[in-house]
XYZ file of C-alpha atoms in Angstrom:
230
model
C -44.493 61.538 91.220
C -41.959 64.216 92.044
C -40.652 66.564 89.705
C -37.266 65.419 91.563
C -37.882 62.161 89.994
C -39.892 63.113 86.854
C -36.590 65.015 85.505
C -34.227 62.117 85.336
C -36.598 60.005 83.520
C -37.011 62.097 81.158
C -34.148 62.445 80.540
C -32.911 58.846 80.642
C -35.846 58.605 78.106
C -34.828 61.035 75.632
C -31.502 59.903 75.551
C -32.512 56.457 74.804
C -34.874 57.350 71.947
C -32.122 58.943 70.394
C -29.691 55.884 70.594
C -32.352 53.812 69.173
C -32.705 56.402 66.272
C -29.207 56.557 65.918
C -28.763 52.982 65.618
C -31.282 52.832 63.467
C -30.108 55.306 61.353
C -27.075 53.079 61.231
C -28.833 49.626 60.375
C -30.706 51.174 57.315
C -27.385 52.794 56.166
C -24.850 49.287 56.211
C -26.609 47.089 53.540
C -26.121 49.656 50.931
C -22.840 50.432 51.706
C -21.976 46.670 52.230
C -23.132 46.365 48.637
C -21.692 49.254 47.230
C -18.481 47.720 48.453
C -18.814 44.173 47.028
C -20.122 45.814 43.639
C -16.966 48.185 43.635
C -14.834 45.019 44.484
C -16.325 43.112 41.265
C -16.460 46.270 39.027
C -12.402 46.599 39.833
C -12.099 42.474 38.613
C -13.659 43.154 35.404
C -15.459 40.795 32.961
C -12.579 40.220 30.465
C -10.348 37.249 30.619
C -7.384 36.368 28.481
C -5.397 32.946 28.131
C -1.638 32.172 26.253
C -1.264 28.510 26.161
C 1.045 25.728 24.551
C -1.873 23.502 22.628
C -1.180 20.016 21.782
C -3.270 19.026 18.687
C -3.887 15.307 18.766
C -5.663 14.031 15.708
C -7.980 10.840 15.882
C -6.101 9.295 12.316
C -9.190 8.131 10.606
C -10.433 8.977 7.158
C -11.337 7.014 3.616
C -10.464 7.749 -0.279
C -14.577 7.311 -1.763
C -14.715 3.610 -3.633
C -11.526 2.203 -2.053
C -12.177 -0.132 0.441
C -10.099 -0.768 3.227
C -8.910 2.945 2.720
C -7.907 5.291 5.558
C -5.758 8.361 6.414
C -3.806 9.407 8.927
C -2.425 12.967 10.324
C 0.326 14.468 12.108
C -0.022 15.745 15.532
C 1.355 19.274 16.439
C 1.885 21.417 19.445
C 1.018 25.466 19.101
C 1.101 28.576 20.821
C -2.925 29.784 21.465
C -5.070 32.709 22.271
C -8.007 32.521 24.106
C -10.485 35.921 25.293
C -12.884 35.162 27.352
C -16.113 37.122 29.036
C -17.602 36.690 32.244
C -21.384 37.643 31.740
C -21.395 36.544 35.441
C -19.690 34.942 38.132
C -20.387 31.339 36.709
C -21.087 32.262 32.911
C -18.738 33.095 30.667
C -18.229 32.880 26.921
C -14.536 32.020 25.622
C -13.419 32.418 22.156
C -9.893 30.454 21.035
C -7.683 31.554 18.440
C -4.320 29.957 16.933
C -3.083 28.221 13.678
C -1.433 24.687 12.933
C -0.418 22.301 10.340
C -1.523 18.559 9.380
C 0.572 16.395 7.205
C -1.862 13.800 5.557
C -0.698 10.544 4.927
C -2.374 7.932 3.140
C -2.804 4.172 5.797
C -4.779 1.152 5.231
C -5.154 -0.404 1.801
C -3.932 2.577 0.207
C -0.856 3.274 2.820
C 1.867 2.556 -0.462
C 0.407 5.689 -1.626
C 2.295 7.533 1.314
C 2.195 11.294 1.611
C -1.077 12.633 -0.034
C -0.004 16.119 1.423
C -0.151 19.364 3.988
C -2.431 21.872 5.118
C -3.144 24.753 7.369
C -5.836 25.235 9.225
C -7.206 28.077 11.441
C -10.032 26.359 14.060
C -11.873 29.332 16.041
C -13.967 28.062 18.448
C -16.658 29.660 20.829
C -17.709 27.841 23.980
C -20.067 29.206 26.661
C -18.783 27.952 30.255
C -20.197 27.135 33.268
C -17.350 28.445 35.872
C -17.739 26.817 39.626
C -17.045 29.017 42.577
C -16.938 27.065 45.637
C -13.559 25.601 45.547
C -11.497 29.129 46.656
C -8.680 29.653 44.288
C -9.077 26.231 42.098
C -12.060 27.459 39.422
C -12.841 24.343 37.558
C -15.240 24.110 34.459
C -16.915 23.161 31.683
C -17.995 24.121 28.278
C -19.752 23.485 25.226
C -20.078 25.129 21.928
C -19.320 25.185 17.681
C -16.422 25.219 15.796
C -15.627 26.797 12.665
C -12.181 25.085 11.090
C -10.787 26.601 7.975
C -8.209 24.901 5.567
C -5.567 27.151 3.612
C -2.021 26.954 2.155
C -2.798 23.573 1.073
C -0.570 21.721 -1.378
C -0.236 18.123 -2.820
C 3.124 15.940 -2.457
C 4.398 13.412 -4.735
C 2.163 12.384 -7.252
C -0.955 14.195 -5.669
C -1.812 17.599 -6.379
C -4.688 20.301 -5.891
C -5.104 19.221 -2.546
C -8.601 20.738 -1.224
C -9.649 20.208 2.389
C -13.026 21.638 2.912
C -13.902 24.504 5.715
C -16.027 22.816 8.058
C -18.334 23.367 11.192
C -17.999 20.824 13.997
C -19.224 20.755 17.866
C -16.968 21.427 20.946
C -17.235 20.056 24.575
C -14.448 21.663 26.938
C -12.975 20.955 30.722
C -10.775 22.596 32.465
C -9.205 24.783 35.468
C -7.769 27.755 36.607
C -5.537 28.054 40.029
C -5.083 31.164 40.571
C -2.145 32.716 42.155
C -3.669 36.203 43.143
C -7.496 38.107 42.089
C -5.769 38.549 38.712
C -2.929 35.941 37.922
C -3.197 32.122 37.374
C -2.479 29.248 35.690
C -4.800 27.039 33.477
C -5.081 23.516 32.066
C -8.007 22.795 29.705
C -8.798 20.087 27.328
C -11.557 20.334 24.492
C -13.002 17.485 21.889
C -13.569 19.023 18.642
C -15.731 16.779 16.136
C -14.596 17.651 12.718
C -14.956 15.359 9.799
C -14.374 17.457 6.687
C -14.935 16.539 2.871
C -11.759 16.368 0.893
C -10.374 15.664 -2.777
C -7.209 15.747 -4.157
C -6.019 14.473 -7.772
C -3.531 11.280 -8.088
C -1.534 11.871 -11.751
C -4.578 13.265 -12.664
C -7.417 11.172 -11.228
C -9.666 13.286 -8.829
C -9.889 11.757 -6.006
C -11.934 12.104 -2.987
C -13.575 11.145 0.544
C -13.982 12.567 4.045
C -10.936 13.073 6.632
C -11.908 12.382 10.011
C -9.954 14.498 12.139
C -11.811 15.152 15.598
C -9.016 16.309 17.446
C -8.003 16.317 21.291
C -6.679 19.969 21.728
C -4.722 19.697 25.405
C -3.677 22.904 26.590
C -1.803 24.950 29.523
C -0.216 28.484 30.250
C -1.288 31.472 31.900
C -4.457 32.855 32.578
C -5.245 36.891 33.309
C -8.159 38.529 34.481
C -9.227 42.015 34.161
């Protein structure tokens, strides 16, 4: 072959060996930088989460005075302002932790119902559920959760003719569903509903004569607001 010829290959060659390299070069450099991008992306969401909603309390009205049959007790229902924080260990586990206060009025019902008010007390219900979060729906989040409760009873008082009114703190089990929509990567709103099951001891003493038995509360909390992520 010429060196008239030779030439131009080789330099057609050596110009394609260098495009290769270059676009090799290229290849090995986008997967990192892809994920550098989506990490930065995640790392600028954050794994904190906060909630403010209006809580309905809705209590199941069950209950019995020990050695009075036919006994029962009923409560009143209330609606609260509540915190929730929540963490995002990933992008479908998080662990939420709920915080408010509300009241219960306990009335006596059933064979002892002419006994009427037995009394009030506050109570302070933190509860920690770990969440399965599912991401497949865009900006609708849906999910569900399960976890313990820890419900302590203060500022408790007797009416009438009961007094020392004593509603015991109690531990109970939580199951949670809910939703956030959200409005932009930070901003949304949330509806969520959770089943506490909390049957507390109680006692009390009528003119004198202790009384006591178990208040079955298990309350529906019902919930919506805001929801922030950060």
């Amino acid at each position: 072959m010429s060196n008239t010829l030779t030439r131009p290959l080789s330099l057609v060659a050596a110009i394609a060996l260098a495009a290769i390299g270059q676009a090799a070069a290229a290849a090995d450099l986008t997967p990192p930088a892809a994920a550098a991008a989506e990490a930065a992306d995640v790392e600028a969401l954050g794994p904190w989460q906060i909630r403010l909603r209006a809580l309905g309390v809705i209590t199941r009205d069950s209950g019995h005075v020990n050695g009075i049959d036919g006994s029962d007790l009923s409560y009143s229902d209330t609606v609260v302002p509540e915190l929730d924080i929540s963490y995002y260990f990933t992008d479908n586990i998080a662990a939420e932790l709920i915080l408010g206060t509300t009241y219960a009025n306990i009335d006596a019902a059933g064979s002892i119902d002419a006994l009427g008010k037995v009394g009030k007390t506050w109570l302070l219900p933190p509860t920690l559920t770990l969440q399965y979060h599912f991401t497949d729906f865009g900006a609708f989040k849906p999910y569900v959760g399960a976890g313990v409760n820890y419900t302590l009873f203060y500022n408790q008082s007797g009416k009438g003719a009961f007094s020392d009114l004593d509603v015991k703190n109690e531990f109970g089990a939580a199951l949670q569903v809910g939703f956030d929509y959200m409005v932009d990567e930070h901003w949304g709103v949330n509806f969520d509903v959770k089943k506490l099951f909390l049957e507390p001891e109680w006692k009390v003493n009528l003119d004198g004569a202790p009384l006591s038995g178990k208040a079955k509360l298990d309350p529906w909390l019902i919930g919506t607001g805001i929801t922030y992520r950060f």
